[in-house]
XYZ file of C-alpha atoms in Angstrom:
728
model
C -0.232 -0.051 -0.139
C 1.501 3.367 -0.900
C 1.824 6.409 1.439
C 1.878 10.182 0.460
C 4.330 12.836 1.802
C 5.648 16.152 1.075
C 8.669 15.677 -0.929
C 11.454 17.380 -3.137
C 12.633 15.323 -6.156
C 15.681 15.938 -8.275
C 16.077 14.711 -11.778
C 19.626 15.177 -13.578
C 20.908 14.196 -16.737
C 24.186 14.277 -18.502
C 24.004 16.510 -21.535
C 25.217 15.531 -25.073
C 26.495 12.091 -23.076
C 26.603 10.365 -26.429
C 28.665 12.935 -28.431
C 31.132 13.810 -25.634
C 31.759 10.206 -24.110
C 31.740 7.978 -27.207
C 34.585 9.786 -28.671
C 36.406 9.001 -25.850
C 36.625 5.199 -26.490
C 34.892 2.354 -24.772
C 37.228 2.088 -21.760
C 37.855 5.777 -21.661
C 34.029 5.921 -21.815
C 33.678 3.376 -18.838
C 36.152 5.349 -16.568
C 34.739 8.652 -17.154
C 31.137 7.336 -16.218
C 32.314 5.553 -13.204
C 34.253 8.898 -11.995
C 30.990 11.105 -12.645
C 28.377 8.408 -11.003
C 30.633 8.130 -7.812
C 30.778 12.213 -7.676
C 27.363 12.471 -7.917
C 26.494 9.902 -5.415
C 28.894 11.683 -3.097
C 27.435 14.834 -3.394
C 23.812 13.470 -2.966
C 24.940 11.503 0.588
C 26.645 15.167 1.451
C 23.314 16.624 1.014
C 20.937 14.062 2.694
C 19.516 13.189 -0.271
C 18.400 9.421 -1.682
C 18.992 8.173 -5.104
C 16.025 6.943 -5.784
C 17.131 5.330 -9.334
C 19.601 5.819 -12.004
C 18.020 7.045 -15.516
C 20.469 6.227 -18.494
C 23.185 9.116 -17.751
C 21.003 10.720 -14.782
C 19.376 9.948 -11.748
C 16.285 10.470 -9.610
C 16.853 11.714 -6.152
C 14.629 12.406 -3.588
C 14.701 14.988 -0.656
C 12.455 14.115 2.387
C 13.503 17.035 4.826
C 14.632 20.073 2.953
C 13.882 21.684 -0.432
C 17.400 23.897 0.400
C 19.380 20.652 0.704
C 17.737 19.620 -2.843
C 18.991 23.122 -4.561
C 22.246 22.978 -2.816
C 22.859 19.760 -4.155
C 22.036 20.454 -7.377
C 24.963 23.272 -7.831
C 27.003 20.904 -6.194
C 26.290 18.205 -8.791
C 27.166 20.834 -11.381
C 30.176 21.719 -10.133
C 31.312 18.115 -9.431
C 30.369 17.167 -13.052
C 32.529 20.193 -14.433
C 35.437 18.889 -12.192
C 35.435 15.431 -13.292
C 39.098 14.558 -14.904
C 40.561 11.376 -16.841
C 44.303 11.512 -16.928
C 44.763 14.338 -14.922
C 42.653 16.926 -17.309
C 38.950 18.164 -16.709
C 36.548 16.653 -19.222
C 34.249 19.389 -18.289
C 30.851 17.822 -18.210
C 27.309 19.275 -17.844
C 24.166 18.537 -16.594
C 20.440 19.352 -16.756
C 18.556 19.452 -13.755
C 14.889 19.837 -12.663
C 13.651 20.227 -9.070
C 9.969 20.394 -7.710
C 8.437 20.002 -4.689
C 4.891 18.645 -3.511
C 2.854 15.844 -2.274
C 3.668 12.263 -3.830
C 2.884 8.827 -3.437
C 5.623 6.679 -2.111
C 5.599 2.948 -3.192
C 8.587 0.442 -2.638
C 11.597 2.611 -3.258
C 9.842 5.091 -6.072
C 8.001 7.985 -5.896
C 4.707 8.916 -8.184
C 2.552 11.952 -8.631
C 2.558 15.685 -10.180
C 5.940 16.523 -8.519
C 7.529 13.697 -10.171
C 6.407 14.461 -13.688
C 6.971 18.383 -12.794
C 10.568 17.682 -11.849
C 11.273 15.128 -15.051
C 9.916 18.411 -17.549
C 11.484 20.822 -15.419
C 14.875 18.661 -16.060
C 14.256 18.067 -20.106
C 13.621 21.691 -20.567
C 16.883 22.938 -18.780
C 19.748 23.794 -21.197
C 23.301 22.668 -20.220
C 24.496 23.643 -16.906
C 21.194 24.909 -16.004
C 18.978 24.477 -13.091
C 15.245 24.960 -13.309
C 12.835 24.756 -10.381
C 9.238 25.134 -9.515
C 7.739 28.266 -8.012
C 6.888 25.805 -4.829
C 10.825 25.313 -4.744
C 11.718 28.751 -4.706
C 9.038 29.488 -2.195
C 10.103 26.637 0.186
C 13.783 27.783 -0.076
C 13.678 31.304 0.117
C 17.142 32.731 0.726
C 18.425 29.618 2.863
C 21.948 28.629 1.901
C 22.562 31.629 -0.080
C 20.414 30.581 -2.772
C 19.318 32.711 -5.742
C 16.797 32.407 -8.151
C 15.763 34.396 -11.110
C 12.366 33.754 -13.117
C 12.293 31.978 -16.216
C 8.863 32.815 -17.702
C 6.326 29.780 -17.969
C 6.466 26.474 -19.901
C 3.731 24.460 -21.385
C 4.518 20.875 -20.217
C 2.747 17.891 -21.453
C 0.301 16.649 -19.073
C -0.258 19.840 -17.556
C -3.281 21.979 -18.285
C -1.805 25.813 -18.148
C 1.648 26.898 -18.478
C 3.957 26.144 -15.291
C 5.954 29.217 -13.772
C 9.485 28.546 -14.161
C 12.413 29.397 -12.103
C 16.383 29.447 -12.692
C 19.001 28.657 -9.753
C 21.984 31.370 -9.968
C 24.559 29.004 -9.035
C 27.853 29.734 -10.915
C 30.431 31.602 -8.586
C 33.806 31.954 -8.355
C 34.367 28.031 -7.175
C 32.879 27.196 -10.442
C 35.583 25.353 -12.508
C 36.013 27.267 -15.985
C 34.613 25.843 -19.107
C 36.726 23.270 -20.745
C 37.550 23.802 -24.492
C 37.586 20.791 -26.260
C 39.825 20.168 -29.559
C 39.268 17.493 -31.890
C 41.878 16.350 -34.771
C 43.195 19.303 -36.591
C 42.449 18.816 -40.220
C 44.107 20.116 -43.428
C 41.814 22.611 -45.031
C 41.448 23.814 -48.801
C 38.788 26.212 -49.993
C 38.391 27.245 -53.723
C 36.720 30.684 -54.341
C 34.765 31.103 -57.170
C 33.191 34.310 -59.105
C 31.539 33.142 -62.238
C 34.510 32.087 -64.530
C 37.505 32.757 -61.658
C 38.772 30.581 -59.615
C 41.293 31.227 -56.751
C 43.039 28.919 -54.301
C 42.602 29.666 -50.874
C 44.796 27.447 -48.735
C 46.146 27.784 -44.899
C 45.573 28.030 -41.423
C 42.971 30.144 -39.716
C 42.378 30.862 -35.806
C 39.536 32.299 -34.283
C 37.803 32.448 -30.724
C 35.717 29.452 -30.743
C 36.732 27.656 -33.933
C 40.079 26.389 -34.976
C 41.177 25.109 -38.498
C 44.899 24.124 -38.953
C 46.900 22.101 -41.467
C 47.634 19.058 -41.134
C 49.361 16.153 -42.485
C 46.108 13.714 -43.218
C 43.930 13.311 -46.354
C 40.975 15.151 -47.655
C 38.379 13.263 -45.128
C 39.169 15.212 -42.256
C 36.397 17.230 -40.625
C 36.708 20.789 -39.600
C 37.907 21.126 -35.931
C 35.481 22.769 -33.831
C 35.836 23.879 -30.363
C 32.408 23.673 -28.633
C 30.652 27.064 -28.237
C 31.949 29.717 -25.614
C 29.582 30.272 -22.741
C 26.629 31.906 -23.845
C 25.088 34.122 -21.494
C 21.994 36.481 -21.422
C 22.369 38.943 -18.880
C 19.747 39.128 -16.156
C 16.917 36.906 -17.813
C 16.631 33.566 -19.157
C 15.195 32.742 -23.008
C 12.245 31.048 -22.747
C 10.595 28.833 -25.599
C 7.224 28.695 -25.359
C 5.081 26.370 -27.822
C 2.353 27.716 -29.791
C 0.703 26.560 -33.172
C 1.973 26.870 -36.083
C 0.765 29.330 -38.349
C -1.675 27.498 -40.968
C -0.163 29.934 -44.011
C 3.214 28.628 -43.418
C 2.832 24.949 -42.548
C 0.582 22.018 -42.545
C 3.223 19.316 -41.830
C 2.477 17.755 -38.416
C 6.132 17.244 -37.691
C 6.812 20.920 -37.708
C 6.721 22.092 -34.127
C 6.535 25.691 -33.691
C 7.265 28.206 -30.732
C 7.789 31.587 -29.697
C 10.812 32.546 -28.101
C 10.370 35.162 -25.430
C 13.304 37.668 -24.791
C 13.081 41.312 -23.649
C 12.436 44.230 -26.188
C 15.439 46.143 -24.612
C 17.952 43.852 -23.279
C 19.145 46.402 -21.075
C 15.949 46.309 -18.992
C 15.318 42.865 -18.844
C 12.418 43.080 -16.599
C 10.807 45.352 -19.267
C 8.416 44.833 -22.077
C 8.729 41.127 -23.525
C 8.401 40.128 -27.324
C 8.175 37.087 -28.815
C 9.643 35.791 -32.269
C 8.346 33.020 -34.046
C 10.558 29.635 -34.070
C 9.588 26.762 -36.528
C 11.616 23.454 -36.442
C 11.197 20.702 -39.042
C 13.259 17.625 -37.391
C 15.907 15.894 -39.788
C 15.502 13.075 -41.968
C 18.940 11.955 -41.394
C 19.780 9.198 -38.377
C 22.326 10.745 -36.772
C 21.142 14.283 -37.384
C 23.538 17.115 -38.156
C 23.990 20.414 -36.741
C 20.470 22.196 -36.439
C 20.141 24.798 -39.459
C 18.596 28.185 -38.890
C 17.356 30.070 -41.705
C 17.375 33.742 -40.594
C 14.057 35.537 -41.231
C 12.364 32.758 -43.155
C 9.456 32.679 -41.013
C 8.119 35.815 -41.068
C 6.167 36.043 -44.172
C 5.545 36.147 -47.895
C 8.099 39.308 -48.538
C 10.945 37.048 -49.331
C 8.768 33.599 -50.204
C 11.040 33.238 -53.605
C 14.288 32.561 -51.649
C 13.739 29.219 -50.397
C 10.264 27.703 -50.278
C 11.360 24.439 -48.716
C 12.097 26.768 -45.774
C 9.924 29.611 -45.621
C 6.000 28.376 -46.195
C 6.843 24.623 -45.648
C 10.004 23.764 -43.688
C 9.690 20.190 -43.848
C 10.421 20.462 -47.534
C 13.765 21.437 -47.364
C 16.500 19.459 -48.705
C 18.530 20.589 -45.853
C 16.523 17.966 -43.521
C 18.249 15.339 -45.208
C 21.534 16.913 -43.294
C 19.733 17.899 -39.890
C 16.857 19.789 -38.438
C 15.685 22.902 -40.137
C 15.017 25.946 -38.289
C 12.978 28.894 -39.612
C 13.667 31.960 -37.330
C 11.413 35.033 -37.297
C 12.810 38.363 -37.010
C 11.568 40.747 -34.092
C 9.018 42.812 -35.176
C 8.186 41.367 -38.447
C 5.261 39.060 -39.717
C 4.436 36.400 -36.987
C 6.234 38.178 -34.184
C 4.552 40.231 -31.449
C 4.434 42.959 -31.773
C 4.313 43.145 -35.570
C 5.332 46.775 -36.310
C 2.901 47.223 -39.408
C 2.254 50.915 -40.579
C -0.974 50.773 -42.237
C -0.357 54.496 -42.227
C 2.179 53.871 -45.149
C 0.632 50.771 -46.745
C -2.688 52.436 -46.991
C -0.793 55.211 -49.473
C -0.398 52.708 -52.037
C -3.209 53.457 -54.512
C -2.607 57.188 -54.029
C 1.103 56.711 -54.950
C 1.044 54.622 -57.652
C -1.124 57.615 -59.286
C 2.007 59.928 -58.686
C 5.018 60.321 -60.177
C 7.923 57.576 -58.539
C 9.892 59.617 -55.877
C 8.412 63.014 -56.896
C 8.216 65.583 -54.429
C 4.428 65.175 -53.501
C 4.682 61.260 -53.346
C 7.577 61.588 -50.901
C 6.175 63.820 -48.700
C 3.181 62.220 -48.400
C 5.172 59.125 -47.978
C 7.066 60.456 -44.830
C 4.261 62.077 -43.144
C 2.674 58.734 -43.406
C 6.048 57.249 -41.704
C 6.096 60.114 -39.487
C 2.582 59.268 -37.838
C 3.377 55.616 -37.609
C 6.369 55.962 -35.644
C 4.753 58.637 -33.013
C 1.641 55.967 -33.017
C 4.034 52.779 -32.193
C 6.212 55.182 -29.800
C 2.926 56.001 -27.870
C 1.859 52.310 -27.809
C 4.877 51.748 -25.668
C 6.962 50.092 -28.434
C 10.757 51.053 -28.074
C 11.752 51.689 -31.786
C 15.482 51.981 -30.883
C 15.439 47.958 -30.262
C 14.792 46.531 -33.772
C 18.244 46.360 -35.276
C 21.120 43.971 -36.128
C 22.425 44.048 -33.115
C 19.189 42.863 -31.366
C 18.513 40.127 -33.960
C 22.271 38.964 -33.507
C 21.430 38.631 -29.749
C 17.839 36.907 -30.292
C 19.790 34.207 -32.265
C 22.249 33.740 -29.340
C 19.546 33.575 -27.301
C 17.570 30.737 -29.394
C 20.646 28.870 -28.883
C 20.522 29.067 -25.498
C 16.825 28.394 -25.254
C 17.517 25.060 -26.978
C 20.925 24.380 -25.480
C 22.555 24.103 -28.674
C 26.593 23.831 -28.707
C 26.603 24.676 -32.653
C 24.294 25.742 -35.436
C 24.775 26.284 -38.745
C 22.952 29.324 -40.272
C 21.576 31.004 -43.392
C 20.824 34.673 -44.162
C 19.767 36.342 -47.547
C 19.936 40.082 -48.632
C 19.680 42.594 -45.370
C 19.649 39.301 -42.891
C 22.928 37.902 -44.315
C 24.716 40.803 -42.396
C 23.223 39.046 -39.323
C 24.606 35.670 -39.993
C 28.187 37.362 -40.610
C 27.957 39.308 -37.317
C 26.655 36.377 -35.272
C 29.653 34.396 -36.753
C 32.246 37.045 -35.732
C 30.583 37.685 -32.337
C 29.994 33.966 -31.039
C 32.258 32.099 -33.604
C 32.292 29.069 -31.152
C 28.346 28.670 -31.670
C 28.451 29.122 -35.273
C 29.618 26.043 -37.526
C 29.165 27.173 -40.782
C 27.414 30.272 -42.855
C 25.517 29.955 -46.126
C 24.302 33.417 -47.489
C 22.208 34.113 -50.565
C 22.289 37.240 -52.384
C 24.363 39.043 -49.365
C 24.520 42.324 -48.499
C 27.811 42.963 -46.906
C 28.399 44.161 -43.458
C 29.863 47.672 -44.744
C 27.332 48.107 -47.526
C 26.521 51.669 -47.891
C 23.271 52.917 -49.736
C 23.424 55.194 -52.085
C 26.824 55.395 -53.755
C 26.816 51.447 -54.159
C 22.745 51.477 -55.574
C 24.045 53.077 -58.873
C 26.805 51.053 -59.956
C 24.708 47.838 -58.884
C 21.857 48.855 -60.961
C 24.153 49.604 -63.719
C 26.082 46.302 -63.528
C 22.623 44.261 -63.923
C 21.573 46.280 -66.689
C 24.602 45.918 -68.434
C 24.911 41.860 -67.448
C 21.518 41.812 -69.112
C 22.370 43.438 -72.296
C 25.467 40.983 -72.613
C 23.181 37.980 -72.039
C 21.066 39.692 -75.248
C 24.143 39.918 -77.234
C 25.195 36.415 -76.359
C 21.879 34.666 -77.640
C 21.812 34.913 -81.640
C 17.829 34.764 -81.175
C 18.118 37.760 -78.898
C 20.618 39.637 -80.917
C 18.706 39.219 -83.952
C 15.425 40.445 -82.808
C 16.440 42.946 -80.465
C 19.902 44.309 -81.843
C 19.433 47.735 -80.353
C 18.299 47.056 -76.839
C 21.213 48.909 -75.039
C 20.323 52.050 -76.656
C 16.277 51.228 -76.873
C 16.019 51.342 -72.989
C 17.458 54.859 -72.252
C 15.088 56.000 -75.187
C 12.088 54.600 -73.696
C 13.074 55.943 -70.647
C 13.231 59.654 -71.835
C 9.748 59.270 -73.998
C 7.695 58.129 -70.965
C 9.564 61.013 -68.879
C 8.419 63.518 -71.239
C 5.035 61.910 -72.220
C 3.817 60.125 -69.255
C 0.675 57.698 -69.680
C -2.032 56.603 -66.994
C -2.668 52.865 -67.413
C -5.516 51.277 -65.485
C -4.128 47.821 -63.805
C -6.447 45.347 -62.284
C -6.656 45.317 -58.279
C -5.196 41.835 -57.102
C -7.820 41.571 -54.279
C -10.725 42.110 -56.713
C -11.372 45.999 -56.091
C -11.999 48.591 -58.780
C -8.745 48.958 -61.258
C -6.057 51.057 -59.929
C -4.833 53.670 -61.698
C -0.991 53.946 -62.330
C 1.234 56.205 -63.715
C 4.141 55.320 -66.094
C 6.667 57.698 -66.437
C 10.231 57.324 -67.282
C 11.374 57.002 -63.535
C 8.614 54.225 -62.893
C 9.573 52.251 -65.999
C 13.312 52.397 -64.649
C 12.298 51.703 -61.082
C 9.866 48.429 -62.511
C 12.697 47.204 -65.265
C 15.103 47.351 -62.424
C 12.651 45.476 -60.157
C 12.404 42.866 -63.233
C 16.033 42.227 -63.507
C 15.675 40.805 -59.769
C 13.189 38.851 -60.488
C 13.824 35.517 -62.202
C 10.516 34.395 -64.029
C 10.238 37.637 -65.548
C 13.722 38.301 -67.016
C 12.879 36.189 -70.216
C 10.171 38.817 -71.220
C 11.776 41.791 -70.319
C 13.470 42.601 -73.746
C 10.097 42.219 -75.403
C 8.409 44.376 -73.047
C 11.032 47.106 -73.218
C 10.655 47.349 -77.163
C 6.891 46.864 -77.174
C 6.489 49.892 -74.312
C 5.153 52.563 -76.528
C 2.198 49.535 -77.175
C -1.182 49.267 -74.937
C 0.199 45.801 -74.355
C 3.649 46.846 -73.279
C 2.009 49.900 -70.818
C -0.495 47.386 -69.497
C 2.136 44.792 -68.993
C 4.543 47.613 -66.952
C 1.112 48.689 -64.608
C 0.418 45.022 -63.880
C 3.942 44.551 -62.894
C 4.035 47.726 -60.704
C 0.795 46.787 -58.997
C 2.348 43.156 -58.492
C 5.388 44.456 -56.747
C 2.791 46.459 -54.391
C 0.362 43.618 -53.972
C 1.114 42.849 -50.267
C 0.184 46.676 -49.236
C -2.633 46.966 -51.991
C -4.343 43.441 -51.407
C -3.994 43.627 -47.415
C -4.943 46.823 -46.061
C -1.453 47.417 -44.870
C -1.140 45.094 -42.255
C 0.918 42.501 -44.223
C 4.154 44.587 -44.781
C 6.171 45.487 -40.841
C 6.999 49.000 -42.331
C 8.017 50.034 -38.764
C 10.404 47.274 -37.992
C 11.978 47.827 -41.446
C 12.546 51.360 -40.587
C 13.548 51.159 -37.267
C 16.225 48.513 -38.609
C 17.206 50.947 -41.373
C 17.818 54.019 -39.649
C 19.849 52.100 -36.695
C 21.897 50.428 -39.121
C 21.870 51.535 -42.840
C 21.373 55.150 -42.633
C 24.613 56.103 -40.797
C 26.509 55.237 -44.044
C 24.266 56.433 -46.551
C 26.254 59.027 -48.840
C 23.604 60.477 -51.138
C 26.218 62.378 -53.321
C 25.448 64.741 -55.801
C 22.082 64.358 -57.415
C 22.971 66.742 -60.732
C 25.989 64.209 -60.993
C 24.180 61.051 -60.797
C 21.456 62.139 -63.255
C 23.869 62.919 -65.686
C 25.854 59.602 -65.392
C 22.903 57.227 -65.928
C 19.394 59.224 -66.169
C 17.336 55.966 -65.704
C 18.784 55.765 -62.118
C 17.671 59.389 -61.469
C 14.500 57.510 -59.512
C 17.145 56.504 -56.698
C 18.643 59.611 -56.254
C 15.108 60.732 -54.999
C 14.670 57.925 -52.532
C 12.354 59.190 -49.600
C 14.600 56.814 -47.386
C 17.251 59.977 -47.363
C 14.767 61.681 -45.132
C 13.197 59.039 -43.285
C 15.549 58.984 -40.097
C 15.317 62.767 -39.665
C 11.665 62.356 -38.729
C 11.824 58.318 -37.532
C 11.297 58.436 -33.218
C 14.402 56.210 -33.037
C 17.723 57.455 -32.183
C 20.107 54.288 -31.364
C 23.076 53.773 -34.028
C 23.896 50.346 -34.228
C 27.644 49.015 -33.705
C 26.634 46.321 -36.137
C 27.237 47.927 -39.601
C 30.645 48.612 -40.830
C 33.738 46.671 -41.715
C 34.470 43.659 -39.185
C 37.752 44.298 -37.233
C 38.770 40.704 -37.851
C 37.683 38.196 -40.179
C 35.614 35.275 -39.063
C 37.150 31.729 -39.537
C 33.823 30.287 -40.009
C 33.700 28.491 -43.157
C 30.960 30.235 -45.576
C 29.130 29.521 -48.831
C 27.920 32.614 -50.680
C 25.530 32.124 -53.822
C 24.216 35.376 -55.842
C 23.179 35.881 -59.730
C 25.009 38.087 -62.088
C 21.481 39.593 -62.956
C 20.763 40.942 -59.333
C 20.645 44.623 -59.123
C 20.088 44.526 -55.363
C 22.781 42.108 -54.468
C 25.383 42.015 -57.268
C 28.648 39.753 -57.459
C 30.560 42.802 -56.069
C 28.318 42.468 -52.783
C 29.256 38.744 -52.732
C 32.967 39.329 -52.718
C 32.506 41.892 -50.046
C 30.826 39.611 -48.104
C 33.466 37.270 -48.393
C 35.828 39.241 -47.147
C 34.415 39.109 -43.571
C 35.585 35.485 -43.840
C 39.252 33.879 -44.120
C 37.555 30.989 -45.722
C 34.845 31.911 -48.107
C 33.442 29.803 -51.603
C 31.441 32.668 -53.746
C 29.452 31.163 -56.788
C 28.170 33.590 -58.943
C 25.467 32.289 -61.552
C 26.072 34.540 -64.930
C 22.265 33.868 -66.160
C 20.634 33.958 -62.469
C 19.019 36.812 -60.383
C 17.969 36.952 -56.861
C 16.201 33.314 -56.766
C 19.462 31.428 -57.130
C 18.481 28.817 -54.529
C 15.027 28.502 -55.948
C 14.861 28.763 -59.666
C 18.532 27.115 -60.349
C 18.779 23.694 -61.112
C 18.733 20.963 -58.089
C 22.594 21.088 -58.071
C 22.459 24.754 -56.647
C 20.785 23.054 -53.432
C 22.989 19.991 -53.777
C 25.956 22.222 -53.294
C 24.311 23.637 -50.069
C 23.473 20.225 -48.841
C 27.517 18.959 -49.517
C 28.724 22.186 -48.020
C 26.475 21.590 -44.502
C 28.051 17.977 -44.477
C 31.228 18.733 -44.748
C 32.129 22.479 -44.909
C 35.976 22.030 -45.706
C 34.739 19.952 -49.140
C 35.724 21.057 -52.626
C 32.687 21.968 -54.574
C 31.788 21.480 -58.001
C 30.800 25.162 -58.507
C 31.724 25.277 -62.446
C 30.293 22.110 -63.141
C 26.981 23.485 -61.669
C 26.918 26.817 -63.378
C 27.337 24.829 -66.757
C 23.760 23.306 -65.842
C 21.833 26.551 -65.725
C 19.742 27.192 -68.576
C 20.685 30.252 -70.596
C 17.773 32.604 -70.649
C 15.119 31.972 -73.355
C 14.128 35.476 -74.285
C 10.388 35.991 -75.386
C 9.685 37.977 -78.474
C 12.506 36.540 -80.389
C 10.855 34.787 -82.822
C 10.448 37.468 -85.395
C 13.200 40.043 -86.072
C 12.296 44.002 -86.266
C 13.314 47.279 -85.505
C 12.929 48.653 -82.168
C 10.276 51.580 -81.890
C 11.936 54.958 -80.934
C 9.671 54.919 -77.798
C 5.870 55.483 -76.522
C 3.902 58.315 -78.217
C 1.075 58.713 -75.843
C -1.876 56.846 -73.994
C -3.109 53.784 -75.276
């Protein structure tokens, strides 16, 4: 017959025991396990506990008389594990510990009931080296024995009707042994740096904090030697992952698990306003699974859906799962985060702005007034608009690793969020195993002075592709001269064209002048599916069909705002990030000189972003942007398309400068959607790189598999019209 009693129960488990101990070999493995078991049993006895049973690499312990003894025992167990030695050297083991107190049933030598389940759940939720306890334990212990606690939020545990408050024990002090850095066999290292047809051999050794690559005398089968991540610390708070339903518009796969990462909005005020960031995890298909791969920003909405649909929208479909877990990590302030910093004041202007000259004085003032109104409203709602830049996003990723108990991750970033991946690798090199960048903006990217040359290079690459294609060259022999001519005609004689509303409302009036023609054709260079038709649209731009095609694409580019009433695009987060990170590096330059250099790009010389930050209520300036002081030794794989006007090959090369070992793959006939629209060999290159970041990659062979652009309108030859003559 069972009896009940108030008891405190402790569960502990050795973190990463298979990885840490199997590598030692069977004999050494047994030696370390015996030493650990002996040390833990000694500590339990010293604190008047009873070992109920051993569970794998852990144990269950009961304390019949004192919850304070249980907390003191947990801290002593952590120190004892860290002090375990083999052949005179510490191994540096870490435990997860969970403690709960309450009324439980005692049958034979075992305990049953809610406190048992809660203690086990707390242990499973703890990170490496962490002790989590229930609120009851904190209340019972108080300050006895000098115990220190801090709130760790709430967790939704299986079998519990409501979220459970969780408390962390602050146990590290001067008596805690420092963490041990483990070194594996140091391999040889070779990298091939590829930019289009260029091939540069990079060889040698690189050493950075937390990650080591050194030349060795073994063959090419060696793996990268990695020192486990240095201690990651969130000062004054504990990052929490709370389960949530996955957004239906992103995934329907039951294997995908979704969480909110809960962290302070302002980390200097850890007890202040908390924010939530969506985390989606699709489990690996591989056994054993490799290191998790975190796709930065690929969980926040449709704006970059074309980058990697296997991650965004359907993480379970990514081929990266053939290596390890796929983690789609949102961005603070953007879609599916709380708060989401939408600006309906700005988005609601789209219909009105499309009827005005692009980036003209009237349109710009309307836009800036709406942005200012949005900023004042968000600040009035208590949002700290200084807390949504690269510095904060980098630390969000660190906190995700803390909450998950990860020692290492791979990261992938695209466009502006490629900077996040670069900065994470530089600041936490022991955490980041490898970096994949797609269409990157380098860390030291400026806005204006680069943008003109970037767009010009994309146009020139497109013209060159047409000249290299016999059918395109025959159909459009004067394409390079025709585009400026059409621009000039539209600028002189603008037309107003009706375009269908994607939301089903009344037609939208779109003013097509030269500036909007230049803007929309530049965007067309960025959309792979529109590349083939661009030449035909350009040369028929004086006809009704050509003008309507341009207007339809203008509306398509604005469809998120037009269709969803301004709730889909997180302008507030974008504005704060721009003002915190990019604006301090913007060089506007001479407008007259820019217009004379290449008139098609004058629209960007009048971008209202130049005047935004003086009116946006955020004053923070990030330390995230600017050249890195030292290059990161984390290996990087960088993809880009030669036809991308926003992130051209020059940006890929500059991003590569942030690493001592980088492979750059430039695909001549692709734009921004390299990982999506390119041949399967591109994603296969990524998968091979993730499996072994030191592997030689056949990028030239993959470039040869990219089909040439199938230009539309090349079936017949003809002369290029002079330009538009009036409204259709």
